[in-house]
Amino acid sequence: MSARNMQVLKLYRDMLRASAGFQDSGVRAYALRRVRQGFREKRHLVDEQQIEAAVVRARQDLEMLRRQSTISQMYPAPPFVTDVPEAGGRRQRKAQGEVR
Amino acid sequence: MLSISGRAAMKAAIRTPSGAAWRWGAGRLTSALLSGRRPLASSGSSVSEVAPVDSAADKHPQPHTPPSTPPLQRPIYMDFQATTPVDPRVLDAMLPFYLHRFGNAHSRTHEYGWAAEKATDEAREHVARLVNASSAKEIIFTSGATESNNMAVKGVAHFYQSTKRHIITTTTEHKCVLDSCRNLEREGFQVTYLPVNSDGRLDVGRLREAIRDDTALVSVMMVNNEIGTIQPIEEIGRVCRERKVFFHCDAAQAVGKIPVDVEQMNIDLLSISGHKLYGPKGIGALYVRRRPRVRIEPLMSGGGQERGLRSGTLPTPLVVGLGAACAIALEEMERDYQHVSALSQQLYDGITSRIEHVQLNGSLTHGYPGCVNLSFAYVEGESLLMALKTIAVSSGSACTSASLEPSYVLRALGVDEALAHTSIRFGIGRFTTEREIGYAIEVAEQHVKRLRDMSPLWEMVQEGIDLKTIQWSQS
Ligand SMILES: Cc1ncc(COP(=O)(O)O)c(C=O)c1O
């Protein structure tokens, strides 16, 4: 795997991890969906300049995701009636397709 | 940013004459507009009436709650026409302006002011780009769509009142447009309130006939807030331009959701609301065309900000939030639309396949899919709302006050009084999940069935008695 590929893969994982931290399940599902979609849409980029621009943008987005998911945890809301209790944690969220 | 070709494709889609395709058919925004999707939603009516949120659940951290109390839960949110949550990207753009970037955008003498002005200029560009205004100078920031609508309707009427004394609008406009018109009537202006068809659409032929030599303004909304119907805006714009009448469009429910292009649609004034497109509350904008020039009389007098049309210090954090929301909406429109249409279809199919005698209020072919307004026959409206308290939805019954009047919008469509009382508006948006849709379908099915089982009317319907033939009166 090229250094570039490794860099992009790491960004992808970091962004998913940051997205999974959103407190509100709707926002969390959106962020995860949007990150996956964004990387999928840009998967076929070959032009080095375009790839670099996408990486720069992704780094900024990663910082935004980290800040905002952290803030969301500082002001927790009661769970939605549809939310699965914490006890299930990652395994249940995985079953619901939120986490891979 | 959306690519040039993406934007062009969306524009091409609106230009295409609409066929009679089903509202949800394909998931894509472009094909949706091709077939003329349906809209709707409602607005400012009290959400809490509909689905009272436990007031404690509304306030945030409760670190001292004893562990023995069961965790509070909050209803799922399906009222995206009333307001939308602020997108985290929007909040992220706004926060620095509540921290160290607090300058007054009108301060000319120091860095704090210059930085704030630069930020509001950029926001103005983002708003202009989303509606394809030819210059950012055409965007005037206001406190929301209510102010924008007041400013447009009253402002045009007052400026041209020496020669033009007539306004045209429709019966299903938002209250702030209708009330502005009522005020003008009291001042001696004449107002024509055009009726709409049973799907909420305005017949453009009717509009053509209603235009007079002294008509100053035509005001028609793009997407209705209660039923989601999309008006034939491009045709209306063409008629207004031909007859040299100004055209104001309340696009509070449309901007950021479907393509809006003031050039192609010949719109002279356009109202935008921040909190309907994942931006902050308390901010909106009015697009005012510069070529050919539209003049309005300002509502606010003062320091002459916003080209003298709206005096008052700009709320920089809110302006930046609206700008960010518009930039995001432009970039996400296609993706959001696909998401919303897929969930909308799932909700409609789920409910109509499991519950009989459900009527869609609005238009099947010309509707915004994020607004699904359904009437459930043979249940009592109030009881249904109570039963759905775990889902934050809005109802077509104006039960906010003591009045038991059904919504004026549903009445304008000719919806049967009983059905109007049992209408529920489900609003779907960017953060709605498939699980929430599944939950809504299940809860609706369970409670509609339960309520019908208790209803003598339902029993008669099951026995094949035609309710219309019954003499109810005792005398
Ligand atoms: C169609 C329409 N116009 C105007 C408004 C008022 O917008 P605002 O809350 O920004 O004043 C709303 C929302 O309530 C709306 O749905």
JSON list of N, CA, C and O and ligand atoms in Angstrom, two decimals, chain B residues 41-45 81-82 143-147 149 174 176 221 223-225 250-253 272-276 282-284, ligand 1:
[
{"chain": "B", "resi": 41, "resn": "ALA", "atom": "N", "xyz": [-45.44, 21.04, 4.27]},
{"chain": "B", "resi": 41, "resn": "ALA", "atom": "CA", "xyz": [-45.12, 21.05, 5.63]},
{"chain": "B", "resi": 41, "resn": "ALA", "atom": "C", "xyz": [-45.78, 22.14, 6.31]},
{"chain": "B", "resi": 41, "resn": "ALA", "atom": "O", "xyz": [-46.44, 22.91, 5.75]},
{"chain": "B", "resi": 42, "resn": "SER", "atom": "N", "xyz": [-45.52, 22.26, 7.53]},
{"chain": "B", "resi": 42, "resn": "SER", "atom": "CA", "xyz": [-46.20, 23.30, 8.17]},
{"chain": "B", "resi": 42, "resn": "SER", "atom": "C", "xyz": [-45.26, 24.08, 8.93]},
{"chain": "B", "resi": 42, "resn": "SER", "atom": "O", "xyz": [-44.11, 23.88, 8.87]},
{"chain": "B", "resi": 43, "resn": "SER", "atom": "N", "xyz": [-45.73, 24.93, 9.69]},
{"chain": "B", "resi": 43, "resn": "SER", "atom": "CA", "xyz": [-44.75, 25.76, 10.21]},
{"chain": "B", "resi": 43, "resn": "SER", "atom": "C", "xyz": [-44.95, 26.05, 11.60]},
{"chain": "B", "resi": 43, "resn": "SER", "atom": "O", "xyz": [-45.30, 25.25, 12.39]},
{"chain": "B", "resi": 44, "resn": "GLY", "atom": "N", "xyz": [-44.79, 27.26, 11.85]},
{"chain": "B", "resi": 44, "resn": "GLY", "atom": "CA", "xyz": [-44.62, 27.73, 13.18]},
{"chain": "B", "resi": 44, "resn": "GLY", "atom": "C", "xyz": [-45.63, 27.28, 14.21]},
{"chain": "B", "resi": 44, "resn": "GLY", "atom": "O", "xyz": [-45.54, 27.72, 15.33]},
{"chain": "B", "resi": 45, "resn": "SER", "atom": "N", "xyz": [-46.58, 26.49, 13.86]},
{"chain": "B", "resi": 45, "resn": "SER", "atom": "CA", "xyz": [-47.57, 26.16, 14.86]},
{"chain": "B", "resi": 45, "resn": "SER", "atom": "C", "xyz": [-46.91, 25.40, 15.99]},
{"chain": "B", "resi": 45, "resn": "SER", "atom": "O", "xyz": [-45.88, 24.78, 15.83]},
{"chain": "B", "resi": 81, "resn": "GLN", "atom": "N", "xyz": [-40.64, 20.64, 9.29]},
{"chain": "B", "resi": 81, "resn": "GLN", "atom": "CA", "xyz": [-41.17, 21.86, 8.68]},
{"chain": "B", "resi": 81, "resn": "GLN", "atom": "C", "xyz": [-41.29, 22.96, 9.71]},
{"chain": "B", "resi": 81, "resn": "GLN", "atom": "O", "xyz": [-41.21, 24.13, 9.39]},
{"chain": "B", "resi": 82, "resn": "ALA", "atom": "N", "xyz": [-41.50, 22.59, 10.96]},
{"chain": "B", "resi": 82, "resn": "ALA", "atom": "CA", "xyz": [-41.59, 23.60, 12.02]},
{"chain": "B", "resi": 82, "resn": "ALA", "atom": "C", "xyz": [-40.22, 24.23, 12.23]},
{"chain": "B", "resi": 82, "resn": "ALA", "atom": "O", "xyz": [-40.08, 25.44, 12.26]},
{"chain": "B", "resi": 143, "resn": "SER", "atom": "N", "xyz": [-34.57, 39.05, 10.23]},
{"chain": "B", "resi": 143, "resn": "SER", "atom": "CA", "xyz": [-34.65, 38.17, 11.40]},
{"chain": "B", "resi": 143, "resn": "SER", "atom": "C", "xyz": [-35.29, 36.83, 11.07]},
{"chain": "B", "resi": 143, "resn": "SER", "atom": "O", "xyz": [-35.35, 35.94, 11.91]},
{"chain": "B", "resi": 144, "resn": "GLY", "atom": "N", "xyz": [-35.77, 36.66, 9.84]},
{"chain": "B", "resi": 144, "resn": "GLY", "atom": "CA", "xyz": [-36.40, 35.39, 9.47]},
{"chain": "B", "resi": 144, "resn": "GLY", "atom": "C", "xyz": [-37.38, 35.60, 8.33]},
{"chain": "B", "resi": 144, "resn": "GLY", "atom": "O", "xyz": [-37.54, 36.73, 7.84]},
{"chain": "B", "resi": 145, "resn": "ALA", "atom": "N", "xyz": [-38.03, 34.52, 7.94]},
{"chain": "B", "resi": 145, "resn": "ALA", "atom": "CA", "xyz": [-38.93, 34.62, 6.79]},
{"chain": "B", "resi": 145, "resn": "ALA", "atom": "C", "xyz": [-40.15, 35.48, 7.10]},
{"chain": "B", "resi": 145, "resn": "ALA", "atom": "O", "xyz": [-40.71, 36.11, 6.21]},
{"chain": "B", "resi": 146, "resn": "THR", "atom": "N", "xyz": [-40.57, 35.53, 8.36]},
{"chain": "B", "resi": 146, "resn": "THR", "atom": "CA", "xyz": [-41.71, 36.37, 8.71]},
{"chain": "B", "resi": 146, "resn": "THR", "atom": "C", "xyz": [-41.38, 37.82, 8.38]},
{"chain": "B", "resi": 146, "resn": "THR", "atom": "O", "xyz": [-42.17, 38.53, 7.73]},
{"chain": "B", "resi": 147, "resn": "GLU", "atom": "N", "xyz": [-40.21, 38.27, 8.80]},
{"chain": "B", "resi": 147, "resn": "GLU", "atom": "CA", "xyz": [-39.82, 39.65, 8.49]},
{"chain": "B", "resi": 147, "resn": "GLU", "atom": "C", "xyz": [-39.62, 39.85, 7.00]},
{"chain": "B", "resi": 147, "resn": "GLU", "atom": "O", "xyz": [-40.04, 40.86, 6.43]},
{"chain": "B", "resi": 149, "resn": "ASN", "atom": "N", "xyz": [-41.08, 38.32, 4.55]},
{"chain": "B", "resi": 149, "resn": "ASN", "atom": "CA", "xyz": [-42.39, 38.36, 3.89]},
{"chain": "B", "resi": 149, "resn": "ASN", "atom": "C", "xyz": [-43.09, 39.70, 4.14]},
{"chain": "B", "resi": 149, "resn": "ASN", "atom": "O", "xyz": [-43.65, 40.30, 3.22]},
{"chain": "B", "resi": 174, "resn": "HIS", "atom": "N", "xyz": [-48.51, 31.30, 3.94]},
{"chain": "B", "resi": 174, "resn": "HIS", "atom": "CA", "xyz": [-48.22, 31.32, 5.37]},
{"chain": "B", "resi": 174, "resn": "HIS", "atom": "C", "xyz": [-48.94, 32.51, 6.00]},
{"chain": "B", "resi": 174, "resn": "HIS", "atom": "O", "xyz": [-49.13, 33.54, 5.36]},
{"chain": "B", "resi": 176, "resn": "CYS", "atom": "N", "xyz": [-48.05, 34.85, 7.84]},
{"chain": "B", "resi": 176, "resn": "CYS", "atom": "CA", "xyz": [-47.41, 36.18, 7.82]},
{"chain": "B", "resi": 176, "resn": "CYS", "atom": "C", "xyz": [-47.65, 36.91, 6.50]},
{"chain": "B", "resi": 176, "resn": "CYS", "atom": "O", "xyz": [-47.71, 38.14, 6.49]},
{"chain": "B", "resi": 221, "resn": "MET", "atom": "N", "xyz": [-46.10, 31.22, -2.52]},
{"chain": "B", "resi": 221, "resn": "MET", "atom": "CA", "xyz": [-45.02, 30.47, -1.88]},
{"chain": "B", "resi": 221, "resn": "MET", "atom": "C", "xyz": [-44.51, 29.36, -2.79]},
{"chain": "B", "resi": 221, "resn": "MET", "atom": "O", "xyz": [-45.22, 28.91, -3.69]},
{"chain": "B", "resi": 223, "resn": "VAL", "atom": "N", "xyz": [-42.94, 26.17, -1.63]},
{"chain": "B", "resi": 223, "resn": "VAL", "atom": "CA", "xyz": [-43.35, 24.89, -1.05]},
{"chain": "B", "resi": 223, "resn": "VAL", "atom": "C", "xyz": [-44.25, 25.20, 0.15]},
{"chain": "B", "resi": 223, "resn": "VAL", "atom": "O", "xyz": [-43.86, 25.97, 1.02]},
{"chain": "B", "resi": 224, "resn": "ASN", "atom": "N", "xyz": [-45.42, 24.61, 0.18]},
{"chain": "B", "resi": 224, "resn": "ASN", "atom": "CA", "xyz": [-46.33, 24.87, 1.29]},
{"chain": "B", "resi": 224, "resn": "ASN", "atom": "C", "xyz": [-45.86, 24.18, 2.55]},
{"chain": "B", "resi": 224, "resn": "ASN", "atom": "O", "xyz": [-45.43, 23.02, 2.53]},
{"chain": "B", "resi": 225, "resn": "ASN", "atom": "N", "xyz": [-45.97, 24.90, 3.67]},
{"chain": "B", "resi": 225, "resn": "ASN", "atom": "CA", "xyz": [-45.45, 24.36, 4.92]},
{"chain": "B", "resi": 225, "resn": "ASN", "atom": "C", "xyz": [-46.31, 23.26, 5.52]},
{"chain": "B", "resi": 225, "resn": "ASN", "atom": "O", "xyz": [-45.81, 22.42, 6.26]},
{"chain": "B", "resi": 250, "resn": "ASP", "atom": "N", "xyz": [-42.33, 33.22, -1.26]},
{"chain": "B", "resi": 250, "resn": "ASP", "atom": "CA", "xyz": [-41.92, 32.78, 0.08]},
{"chain": "B", "resi": 250, "resn": "ASP", "atom": "C", "xyz": [-41.34, 31.38, -0.09]},
{"chain": "B", "resi": 250, "resn": "ASP", "atom": "O", "xyz": [-42.07, 30.41, -0.27]},
{"chain": "B", "resi": 251, "resn": "ALA", "atom": "N", "xyz": [-40.00, 31.30, -0.05]},
{"chain": "B", "resi": 251, "resn": "ALA", "atom": "CA", "xyz": [-39.34, 30.02, -0.30]},
{"chain": "B", "resi": 251, "resn": "ALA", "atom": "C", "xyz": [-38.75, 29.44, 0.99]},
{"chain": "B", "resi": 251, "resn": "ALA", "atom": "O", "xyz": [-37.80, 28.65, 0.95]},
{"chain": "B", "resi": 252, "resn": "ALA", "atom": "N", "xyz": [-39.35, 29.80, 2.14]},
{"chain": "B", "resi": 252, "resn": "ALA", "atom": "CA", "xyz": [-38.81, 29.35, 3.42]},
{"chain": "B", "resi": 252, "resn": "ALA", "atom": "C", "xyz": [-38.67, 27.83, 3.49]},
{"chain": "B", "resi": 252, "resn": "ALA", "atom": "O", "xyz": [-37.72, 27.31, 4.04]},
{"chain": "B", "resi": 253, "resn": "GLN", "atom": "N", "xyz": [-39.65, 27.12, 2.91]},
{"chain": "B", "resi": 253, "resn": "GLN", "atom": "CA", "xyz": [-39.63, 25.66, 2.98]},
{"chain": "B", "resi": 253, "resn": "GLN", "atom": "C", "xyz": [-38.90, 25.03, 1.80]},
{"chain": "B", "resi": 253, "resn": "GLN", "atom": "O", "xyz": [-38.81, 23.80, 1.72]},
{"chain": "B", "resi": 272, "resn": "ILE", "atom": "N", "xyz": [-36.24, 33.82, 2.68]},
{"chain": "B", "resi": 272, "resn": "ILE", "atom": "CA", "xyz": [-35.45, 32.67, 3.14]},
{"chain": "B", "resi": 272, "resn": "ILE", "atom": "C", "xyz": [-35.44, 32.68, 4.67]},
{"chain": "B", "resi": 272, "resn": "ILE", "atom": "O", "xyz": [-35.38, 33.75, 5.28]},
{"chain": "B", "resi": 273, "resn": "SER", "atom": "N", "xyz": [-35.51, 31.48, 5.27]},
{"chain": "B", "resi": 273, "resn": "SER", "atom": "CA", "xyz": [-35.45, 31.37, 6.73]},
{"chain": "B", "resi": 273, "resn": "SER", "atom": "C", "xyz": [-34.31, 30.47, 7.15]},
{"chain": "B", "resi": 273, "resn": "SER", "atom": "O", "xyz": [-34.16, 29.36, 6.61]},
{"chain": "B", "resi": 274, "resn": "GLY", "atom": "N", "xyz": [-33.49, 30.90, 8.10]},
{"chain": "B", "resi": 274, "resn": "GLY", "atom": "CA", "xyz": [-32.33, 30.12, 8.52]},
{"chain": "B", "resi": 274, "resn": "GLY", "atom": "C", "xyz": [-32.69, 28.80, 9.19]},
{"chain": "B", "resi": 274, "resn": "GLY", "atom": "O", "xyz": [-32.08, 27.77, 8.92]},
{"chain": "B", "resi": 275, "resn": "HIS", "atom": "N", "xyz": [-33.71, 28.83, 10.06]},
{"chain": "B", "resi": 275, "resn": "HIS", "atom": "CA", "xyz": [-33.96, 27.64, 10.87]},
{"chain": "B", "resi": 275, "resn": "HIS", "atom": "C", "xyz": [-34.75, 26.56, 10.16]},
{"chain": "B", "resi": 275, "resn": "HIS", "atom": "O", "xyz": [-35.13, 25.55, 10.76]},
{"chain": "B", "resi": 276, "resn": "LYS", "atom": "N", "xyz": [-35.02, 26.74, 8.86]},
{"chain": "B", "resi": 276, "resn": "LYS", "atom": "CA", "xyz": [-35.67, 25.68, 8.10]},
{"chain": "B", "resi": 276, "resn": "LYS", "atom": "C", "xyz": [-34.64, 24.91, 7.28]},
{"chain": "B", "resi": 276, "resn": "LYS", "atom": "O", "xyz": [-34.99, 23.94, 6.62]},
{"chain": "B", "resi": 282, "resn": "GLY", "atom": "N", "xyz": [-33.82, 33.03, 14.16]},
{"chain": "B", "resi": 282, "resn": "GLY", "atom": "CA", "xyz": [-33.62, 34.46, 14.33]},
{"chain": "B", "resi": 282, "resn": "GLY", "atom": "C", "xyz": [-32.86, 35.10, 13.19]},
{"chain": "B", "resi": 282, "resn": "GLY", "atom": "O", "xyz": [-32.42, 36.24, 13.30]},
{"chain": "B", "resi": 283, "resn": "ILE", "atom": "N", "xyz": [-32.67, 34.36, 12.10]},
{"chain": "B", "resi": 283, "resn": "ILE", "atom": "CA", "xyz": [-31.99, 34.94, 10.94]},
{"chain": "B", "resi": 283, "resn": "ILE", "atom": "C", "xyz": [-32.69, 34.45, 9.67]},
{"chain": "B", "resi": 283, "resn": "ILE", "atom": "O", "xyz": [-33.16, 33.33, 9.60]},
{"chain": "B", "resi": 284, "resn": "GLY", "atom": "N", "xyz": [-32.76, 35.33, 8.71]},
{"chain": "B", "resi": 284, "resn": "GLY", "atom": "CA", "xyz": [-33.33, 34.97, 7.42]},
{"chain": "B", "resi": 284, "resn": "GLY", "atom": "C", "xyz": [-32.79, 35.97, 6.42]},
{"chain": "B", "resi": 284, "resn": "GLY", "atom": "O", "xyz": [-31.90, 36.76, 6.73]},
{"chain": "C", "resi": 1, "resn": "LIG", "atom": "C1", "xyz": [-43.66, 28.97, 4.34]},
{"chain": "C", "resi": 1, "resn": "LIG", "atom": "C2", "xyz": [-43.19, 29.71, 5.54]},
{"chain": "C", "resi": 1, "resn": "LIG", "atom": "N1", "xyz": [-43.08, 31.05, 5.51]},
{"chain": "C", "resi": 1, "resn": "LIG", "atom": "C3", "xyz": [-42.64, 31.74, 6.57]},
{"chain": "C", "resi": 1, "resn": "LIG", "atom": "C4", "xyz": [-42.28, 31.13, 7.76]},
{"chain": "C", "resi": 1, "resn": "LIG", "atom": "C5", "xyz": [-41.79, 31.96, 8.91]},
{"chain": "C", "resi": 1, "resn": "LIG", "atom": "O1", "xyz": [-40.41, 31.84, 9.02]},
{"chain": "C", "resi": 1, "resn": "LIG", "atom": "P1", "xyz": [-39.60, 32.41, 10.28]},
{"chain": "C", "resi": 1, "resn": "LIG", "atom": "O2", "xyz": [-39.83, 31.45, 11.39]},
{"chain": "C", "resi": 1, "resn": "LIG", "atom": "O3", "xyz": [-38.18, 32.42, 9.81]},
{"chain": "C", "resi": 1, "resn": "LIG", "atom": "O4", "xyz": [-40.10, 33.77, 10.56]},
{"chain": "C", "resi": 1, "resn": "LIG", "atom": "C6", "xyz": [-42.41, 29.74, 7.84]},
{"chain": "C", "resi": 1, "resn": "LIG", "atom": "C7", "xyz": [-42.09, 29.01, 9.07]},
{"chain": "C", "resi": 1, "resn": "LIG", "atom": "O5", "xyz": [-42.78, 29.06, 10.06]},
{"chain": "C", "resi": 1, "resn": "LIG", "atom": "C8", "xyz": [-42.86, 29.02, 6.70]},
{"chain": "C", "resi": 1, "resn": "LIG", "atom": "O6", "xyz": [-42.99, 27.69, 6.76]}
]
